[in-house]
PDB file of C-alpha atoms and ligand atoms in Angstrom:
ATOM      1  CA  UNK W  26       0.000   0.000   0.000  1.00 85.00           C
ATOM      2  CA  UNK W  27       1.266   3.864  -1.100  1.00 94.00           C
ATOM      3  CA  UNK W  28       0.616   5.409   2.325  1.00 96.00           C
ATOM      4  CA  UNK W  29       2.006   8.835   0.283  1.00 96.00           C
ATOM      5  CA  UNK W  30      -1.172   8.603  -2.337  1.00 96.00           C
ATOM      6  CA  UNK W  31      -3.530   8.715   0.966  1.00 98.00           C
ATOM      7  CA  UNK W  32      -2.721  12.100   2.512  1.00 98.00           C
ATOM      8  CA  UNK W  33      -5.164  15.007   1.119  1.00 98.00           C
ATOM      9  CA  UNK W  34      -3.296  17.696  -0.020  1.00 98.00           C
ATOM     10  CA  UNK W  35      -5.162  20.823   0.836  1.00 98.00           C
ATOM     11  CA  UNK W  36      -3.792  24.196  -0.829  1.00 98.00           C
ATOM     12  CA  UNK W  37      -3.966  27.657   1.327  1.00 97.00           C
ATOM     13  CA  UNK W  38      -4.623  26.256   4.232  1.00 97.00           C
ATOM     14  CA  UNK W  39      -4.194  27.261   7.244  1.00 91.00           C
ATOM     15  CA  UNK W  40      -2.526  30.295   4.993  1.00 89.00           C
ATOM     16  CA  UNK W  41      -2.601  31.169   1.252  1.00 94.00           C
ATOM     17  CA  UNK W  42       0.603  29.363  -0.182  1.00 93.00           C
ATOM     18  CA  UNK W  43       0.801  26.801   2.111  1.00 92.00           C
ATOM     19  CA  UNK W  44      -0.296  23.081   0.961  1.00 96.00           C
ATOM     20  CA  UNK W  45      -1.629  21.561   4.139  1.00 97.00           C
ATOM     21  CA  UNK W  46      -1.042  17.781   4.062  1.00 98.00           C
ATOM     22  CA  UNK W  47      -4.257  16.406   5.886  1.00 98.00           C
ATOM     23  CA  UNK W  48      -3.889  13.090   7.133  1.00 98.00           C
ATOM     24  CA  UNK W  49      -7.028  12.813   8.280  1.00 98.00           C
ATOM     25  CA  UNK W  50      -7.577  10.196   5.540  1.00 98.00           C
ATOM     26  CA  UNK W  51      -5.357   7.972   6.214  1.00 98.00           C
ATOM     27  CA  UNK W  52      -6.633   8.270   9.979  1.00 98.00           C
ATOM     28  CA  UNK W  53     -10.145   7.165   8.505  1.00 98.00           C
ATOM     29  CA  UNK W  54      -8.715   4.206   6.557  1.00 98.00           C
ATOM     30  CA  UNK W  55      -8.193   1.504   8.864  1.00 98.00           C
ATOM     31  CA  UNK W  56      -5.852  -0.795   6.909  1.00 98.00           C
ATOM     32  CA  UNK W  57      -3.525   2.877   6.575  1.00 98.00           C
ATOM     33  CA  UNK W  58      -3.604   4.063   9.825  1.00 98.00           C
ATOM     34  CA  UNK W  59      -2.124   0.121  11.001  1.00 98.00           C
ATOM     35  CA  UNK W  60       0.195  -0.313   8.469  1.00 98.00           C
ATOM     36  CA  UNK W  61       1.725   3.444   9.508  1.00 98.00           C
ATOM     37  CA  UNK W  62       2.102   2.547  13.169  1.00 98.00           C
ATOM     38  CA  UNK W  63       3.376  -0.785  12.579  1.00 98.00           C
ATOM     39  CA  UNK W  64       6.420   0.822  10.258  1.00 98.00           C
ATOM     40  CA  UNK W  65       6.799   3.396  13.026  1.00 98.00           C
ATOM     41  CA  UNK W  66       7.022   1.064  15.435  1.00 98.00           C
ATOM     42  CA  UNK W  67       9.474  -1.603  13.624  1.00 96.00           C
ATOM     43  CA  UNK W  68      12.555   0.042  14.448  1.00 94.00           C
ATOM     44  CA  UNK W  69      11.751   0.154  18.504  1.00 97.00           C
ATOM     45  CA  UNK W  70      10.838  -3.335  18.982  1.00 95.00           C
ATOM     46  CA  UNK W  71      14.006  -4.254  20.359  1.00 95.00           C
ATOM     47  CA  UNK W  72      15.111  -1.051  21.979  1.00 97.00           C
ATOM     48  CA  UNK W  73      14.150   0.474  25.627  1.00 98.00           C
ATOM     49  CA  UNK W  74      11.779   3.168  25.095  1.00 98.00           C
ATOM     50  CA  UNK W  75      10.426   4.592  28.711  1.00 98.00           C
ATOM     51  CA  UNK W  76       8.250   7.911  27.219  1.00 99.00           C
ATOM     52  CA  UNK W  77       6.739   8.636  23.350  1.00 99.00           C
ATOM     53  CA  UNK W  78       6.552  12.273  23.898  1.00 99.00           C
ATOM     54  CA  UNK W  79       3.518  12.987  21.073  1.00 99.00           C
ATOM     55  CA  UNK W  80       3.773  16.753  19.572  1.00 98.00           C
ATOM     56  CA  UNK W  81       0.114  18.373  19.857  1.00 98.00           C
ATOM     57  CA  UNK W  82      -2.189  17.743  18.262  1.00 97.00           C
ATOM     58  CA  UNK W  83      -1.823  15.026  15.630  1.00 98.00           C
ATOM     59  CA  UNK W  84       1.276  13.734  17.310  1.00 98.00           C
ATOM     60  CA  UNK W  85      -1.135  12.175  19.895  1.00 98.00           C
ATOM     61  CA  UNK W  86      -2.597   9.933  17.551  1.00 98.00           C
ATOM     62  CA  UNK W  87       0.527   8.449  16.716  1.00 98.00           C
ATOM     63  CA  UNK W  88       2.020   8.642  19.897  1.00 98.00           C
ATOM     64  CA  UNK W  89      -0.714   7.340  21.582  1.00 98.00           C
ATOM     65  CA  UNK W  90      -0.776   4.146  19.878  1.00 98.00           C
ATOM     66  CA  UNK W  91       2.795   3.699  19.836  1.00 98.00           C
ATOM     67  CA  UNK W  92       3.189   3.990  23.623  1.00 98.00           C
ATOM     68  CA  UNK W  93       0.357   1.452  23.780  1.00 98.00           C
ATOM     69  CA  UNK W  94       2.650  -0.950  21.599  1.00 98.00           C
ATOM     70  CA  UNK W  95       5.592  -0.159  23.282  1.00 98.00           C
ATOM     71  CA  UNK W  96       4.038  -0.908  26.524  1.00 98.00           C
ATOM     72  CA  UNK W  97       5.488   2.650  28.018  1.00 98.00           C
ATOM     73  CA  UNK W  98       4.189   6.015  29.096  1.00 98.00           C
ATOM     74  CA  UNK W  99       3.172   8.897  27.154  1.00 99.00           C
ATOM     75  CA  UNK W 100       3.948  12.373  27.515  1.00 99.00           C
ATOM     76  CA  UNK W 101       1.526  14.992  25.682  1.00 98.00           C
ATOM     77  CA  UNK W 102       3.887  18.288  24.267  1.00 98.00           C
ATOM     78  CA  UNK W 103       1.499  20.754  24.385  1.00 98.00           C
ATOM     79  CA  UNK W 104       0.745  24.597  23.455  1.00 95.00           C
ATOM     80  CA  UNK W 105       1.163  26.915  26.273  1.00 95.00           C
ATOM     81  CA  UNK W 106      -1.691  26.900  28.731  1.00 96.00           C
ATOM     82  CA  UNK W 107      -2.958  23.970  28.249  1.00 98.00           C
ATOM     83  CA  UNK W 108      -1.590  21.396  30.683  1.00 98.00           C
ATOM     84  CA  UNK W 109      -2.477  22.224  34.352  1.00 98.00           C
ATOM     85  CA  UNK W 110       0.385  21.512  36.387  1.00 98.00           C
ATOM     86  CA  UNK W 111       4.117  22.724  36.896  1.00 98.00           C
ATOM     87  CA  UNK W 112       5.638  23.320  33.398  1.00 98.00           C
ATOM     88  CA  UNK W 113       8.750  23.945  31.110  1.00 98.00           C
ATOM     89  CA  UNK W 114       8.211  26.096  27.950  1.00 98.00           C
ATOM     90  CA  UNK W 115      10.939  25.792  24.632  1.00 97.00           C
ATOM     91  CA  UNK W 116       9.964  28.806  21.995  1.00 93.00           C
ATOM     92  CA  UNK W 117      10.003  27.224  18.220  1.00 85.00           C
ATOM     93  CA  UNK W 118       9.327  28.878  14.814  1.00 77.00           C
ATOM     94  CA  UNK W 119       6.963  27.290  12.362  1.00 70.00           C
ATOM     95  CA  UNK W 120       6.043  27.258   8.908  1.00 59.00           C
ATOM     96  CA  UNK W 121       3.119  29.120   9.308  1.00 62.00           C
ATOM     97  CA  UNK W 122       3.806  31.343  12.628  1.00 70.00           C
ATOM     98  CA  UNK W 123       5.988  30.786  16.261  1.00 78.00           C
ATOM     99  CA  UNK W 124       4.890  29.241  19.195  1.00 90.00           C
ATOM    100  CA  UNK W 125       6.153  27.610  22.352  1.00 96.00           C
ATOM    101  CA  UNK W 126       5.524  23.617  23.543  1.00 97.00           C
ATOM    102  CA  UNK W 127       5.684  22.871  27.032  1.00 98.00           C
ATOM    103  CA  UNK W 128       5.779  19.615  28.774  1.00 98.00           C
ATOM    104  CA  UNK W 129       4.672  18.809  32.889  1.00 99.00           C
ATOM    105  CA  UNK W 130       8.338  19.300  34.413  1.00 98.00           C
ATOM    106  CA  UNK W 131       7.781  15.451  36.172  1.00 98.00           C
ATOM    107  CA  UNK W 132       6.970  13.784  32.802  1.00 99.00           C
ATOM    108  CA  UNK W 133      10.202  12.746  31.679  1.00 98.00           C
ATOM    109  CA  UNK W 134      12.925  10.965  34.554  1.00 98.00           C
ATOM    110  CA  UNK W 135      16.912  11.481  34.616  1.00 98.00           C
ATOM    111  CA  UNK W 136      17.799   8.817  31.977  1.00 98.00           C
ATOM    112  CA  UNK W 137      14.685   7.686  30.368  1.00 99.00           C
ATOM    113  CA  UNK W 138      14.878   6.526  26.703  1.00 98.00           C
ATOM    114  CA  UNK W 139      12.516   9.111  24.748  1.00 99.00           C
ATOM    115  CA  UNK W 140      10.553   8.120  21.553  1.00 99.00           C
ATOM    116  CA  UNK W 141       9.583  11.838  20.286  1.00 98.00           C
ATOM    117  CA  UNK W 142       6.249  11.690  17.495  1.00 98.00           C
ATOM    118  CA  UNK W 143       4.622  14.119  15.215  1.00 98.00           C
ATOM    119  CA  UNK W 144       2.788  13.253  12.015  1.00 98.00           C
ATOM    120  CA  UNK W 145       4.638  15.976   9.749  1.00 98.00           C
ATOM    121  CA  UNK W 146       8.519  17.396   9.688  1.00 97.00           C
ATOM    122  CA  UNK W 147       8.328  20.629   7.644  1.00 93.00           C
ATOM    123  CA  UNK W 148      10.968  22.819   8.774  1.00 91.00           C
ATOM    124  CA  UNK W 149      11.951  21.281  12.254  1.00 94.00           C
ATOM    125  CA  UNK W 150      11.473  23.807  15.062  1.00 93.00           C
ATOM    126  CA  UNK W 151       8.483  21.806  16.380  1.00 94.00           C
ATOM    127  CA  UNK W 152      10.802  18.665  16.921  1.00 97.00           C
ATOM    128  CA  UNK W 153      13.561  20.394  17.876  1.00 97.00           C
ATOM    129  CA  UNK W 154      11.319  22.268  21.091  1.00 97.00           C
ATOM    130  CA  UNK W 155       9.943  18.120  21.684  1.00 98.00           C
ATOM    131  CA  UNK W 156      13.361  17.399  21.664  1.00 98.00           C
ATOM    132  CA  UNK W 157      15.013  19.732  23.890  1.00 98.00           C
ATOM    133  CA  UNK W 158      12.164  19.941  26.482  1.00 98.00           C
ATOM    134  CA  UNK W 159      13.113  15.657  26.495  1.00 99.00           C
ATOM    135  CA  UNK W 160      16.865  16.514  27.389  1.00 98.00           C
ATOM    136  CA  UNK W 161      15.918  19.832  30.008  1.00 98.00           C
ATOM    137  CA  UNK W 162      14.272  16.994  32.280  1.00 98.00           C
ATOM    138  CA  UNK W 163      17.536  14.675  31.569  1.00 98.00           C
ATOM    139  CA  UNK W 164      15.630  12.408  28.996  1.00 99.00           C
ATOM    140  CA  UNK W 165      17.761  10.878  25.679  1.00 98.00           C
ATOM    141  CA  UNK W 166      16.181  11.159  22.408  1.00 98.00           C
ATOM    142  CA  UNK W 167      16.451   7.585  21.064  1.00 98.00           C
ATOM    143  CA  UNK W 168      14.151   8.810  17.914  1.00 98.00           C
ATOM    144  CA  UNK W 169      11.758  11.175  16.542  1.00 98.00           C
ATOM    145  CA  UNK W 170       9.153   9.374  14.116  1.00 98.00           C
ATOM    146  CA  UNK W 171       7.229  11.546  11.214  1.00 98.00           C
ATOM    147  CA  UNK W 172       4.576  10.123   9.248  1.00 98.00           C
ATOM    148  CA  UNK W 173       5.239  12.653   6.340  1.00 98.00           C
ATOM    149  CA  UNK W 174       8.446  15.026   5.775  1.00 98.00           C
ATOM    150  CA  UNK W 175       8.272  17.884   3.695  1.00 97.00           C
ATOM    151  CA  UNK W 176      12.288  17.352   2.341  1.00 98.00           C
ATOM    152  CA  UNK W 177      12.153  20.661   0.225  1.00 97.00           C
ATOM    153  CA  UNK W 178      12.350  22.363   3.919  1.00 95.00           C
ATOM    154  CA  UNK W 179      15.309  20.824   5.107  1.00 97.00           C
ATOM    155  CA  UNK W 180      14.019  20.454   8.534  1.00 96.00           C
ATOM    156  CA  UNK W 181      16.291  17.594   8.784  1.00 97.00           C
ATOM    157  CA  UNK W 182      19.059  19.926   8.895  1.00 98.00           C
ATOM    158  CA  UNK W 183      18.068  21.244  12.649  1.00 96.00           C
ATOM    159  CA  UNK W 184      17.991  17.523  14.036  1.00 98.00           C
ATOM    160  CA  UNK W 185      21.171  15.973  12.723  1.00 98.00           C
ATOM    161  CA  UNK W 186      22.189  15.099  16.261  1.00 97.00           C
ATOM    162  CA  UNK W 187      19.195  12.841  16.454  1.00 98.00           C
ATOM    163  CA  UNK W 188      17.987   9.687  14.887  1.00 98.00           C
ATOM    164  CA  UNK W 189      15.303  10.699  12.597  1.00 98.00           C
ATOM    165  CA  UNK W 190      12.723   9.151  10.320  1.00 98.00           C
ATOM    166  CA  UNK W 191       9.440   9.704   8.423  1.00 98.00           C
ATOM    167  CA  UNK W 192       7.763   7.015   6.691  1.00 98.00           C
ATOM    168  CA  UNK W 193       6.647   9.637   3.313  1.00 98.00           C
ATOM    169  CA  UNK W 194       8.834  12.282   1.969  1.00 97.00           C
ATOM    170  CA  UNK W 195       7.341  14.785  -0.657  1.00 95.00           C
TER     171      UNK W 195
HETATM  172  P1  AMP M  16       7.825  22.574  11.733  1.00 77.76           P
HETATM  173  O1  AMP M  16       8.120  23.050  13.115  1.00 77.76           O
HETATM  174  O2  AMP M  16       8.041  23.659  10.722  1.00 77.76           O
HETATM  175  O3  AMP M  16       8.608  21.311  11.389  1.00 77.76           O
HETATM  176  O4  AMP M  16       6.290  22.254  11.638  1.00 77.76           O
HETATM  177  C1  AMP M  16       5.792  21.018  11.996  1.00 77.76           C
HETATM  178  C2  AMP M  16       4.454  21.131  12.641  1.00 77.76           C
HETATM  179  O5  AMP M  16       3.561  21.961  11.928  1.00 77.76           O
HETATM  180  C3  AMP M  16       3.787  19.776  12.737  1.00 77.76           C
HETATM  181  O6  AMP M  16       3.163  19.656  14.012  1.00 77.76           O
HETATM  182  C4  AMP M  16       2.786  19.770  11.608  1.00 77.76           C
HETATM  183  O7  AMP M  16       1.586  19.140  12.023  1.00 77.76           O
HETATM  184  C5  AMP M  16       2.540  21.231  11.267  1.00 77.76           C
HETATM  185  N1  AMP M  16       2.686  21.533   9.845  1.00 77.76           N
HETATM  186  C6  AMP M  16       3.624  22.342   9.283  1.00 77.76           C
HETATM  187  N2  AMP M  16       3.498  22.435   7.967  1.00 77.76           N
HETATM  188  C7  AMP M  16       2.456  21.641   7.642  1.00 77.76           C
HETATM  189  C8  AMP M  16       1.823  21.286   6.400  1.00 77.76           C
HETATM  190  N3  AMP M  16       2.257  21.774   5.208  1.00 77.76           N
HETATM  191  N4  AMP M  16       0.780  20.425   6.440  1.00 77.76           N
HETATM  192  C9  AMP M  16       0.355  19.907   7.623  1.00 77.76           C
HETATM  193  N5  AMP M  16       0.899  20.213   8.814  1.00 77.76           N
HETATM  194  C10 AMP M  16       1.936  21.065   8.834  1.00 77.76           C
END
């Protein structure tokens, strides 16, 4: 199965001259949605993973599922405000804007393997924010998973010190 011919391409959106790749149809196809997670997943089988930190919002889905496989905890990376308890903010630029992530300072232990998720790498300051929130609480960064990567944005670039992959690159 093309997993690539799935996504929706959706032109100006969320901004003219941006070509938002929706995945909400591969979310909707059953048969897609496994066979993503399973590829994800492959490579982590045999490794200790202790946290998927999932990037908000679509990075939950993923991430969700994953941690299920992987029998670990999750840790949601969220926009600012949103979780309720004692926090720790990274600032990021994005394709379409800036923003911050923050994570619950007691999410992530001294040493714990981290599995970082989001479904799209476009130019790699989400990731990078997931990433260094994972090493401020004294996490490693055994991986960060994509579902799609925009190459043509070279967000690759930003996370050479990491292991990175994305299962679709356009
Ligand atoms: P970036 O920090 O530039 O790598 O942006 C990645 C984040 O923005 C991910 O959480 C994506 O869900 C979202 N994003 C950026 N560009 C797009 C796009 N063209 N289509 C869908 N989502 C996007």
């Amino acid at each position: 199965m093309e997993l690539e011919k799935i996504i929706r391409d959706v032109p100006d959106f969320p901004k003219k001259g941006i070509i938002f790749k929706d995945i909400t149809t591969l979310l909707q196809d059953g048969e897609a949605f496994r066979l993503a997670l399973n590829r994800m997943l492959k490579k982590y089988l045999d490794e200790r993973i202790d946290k998927v930190v999932g990037i908000e919002a679509r990075g939950f889905i993923f991430g969700g599922a994953l941690a299920y496989k992987l029998g670990c905890g999750f840790v949601p990376a969220r926009k600012p405000g949103k979780l309720p308890y004692r926090t720790i903010r990274e600032e990021y630029t994005l394709e379409y804007g800036s923003n911050s992530l923050e994570i619950h300072d007691d999410s992530i232990a001294a040493g714990d393997k981290v599995l970082i998720v989001d479904d799209l790498l476009a130019t790699g300051g989400t990731a990078l924010a997931a990433a260094r929130l994972a090493e401020k609480l004294g996490g490693e960064v055994a991986g960060i998973e994509f579902l799609i990567e925009l190459g043509f944005l070279h967000g690759r670039d930003k996370l050479v010190k990491y292991p990175i992959h994305s299962l679709i690159t356009y």
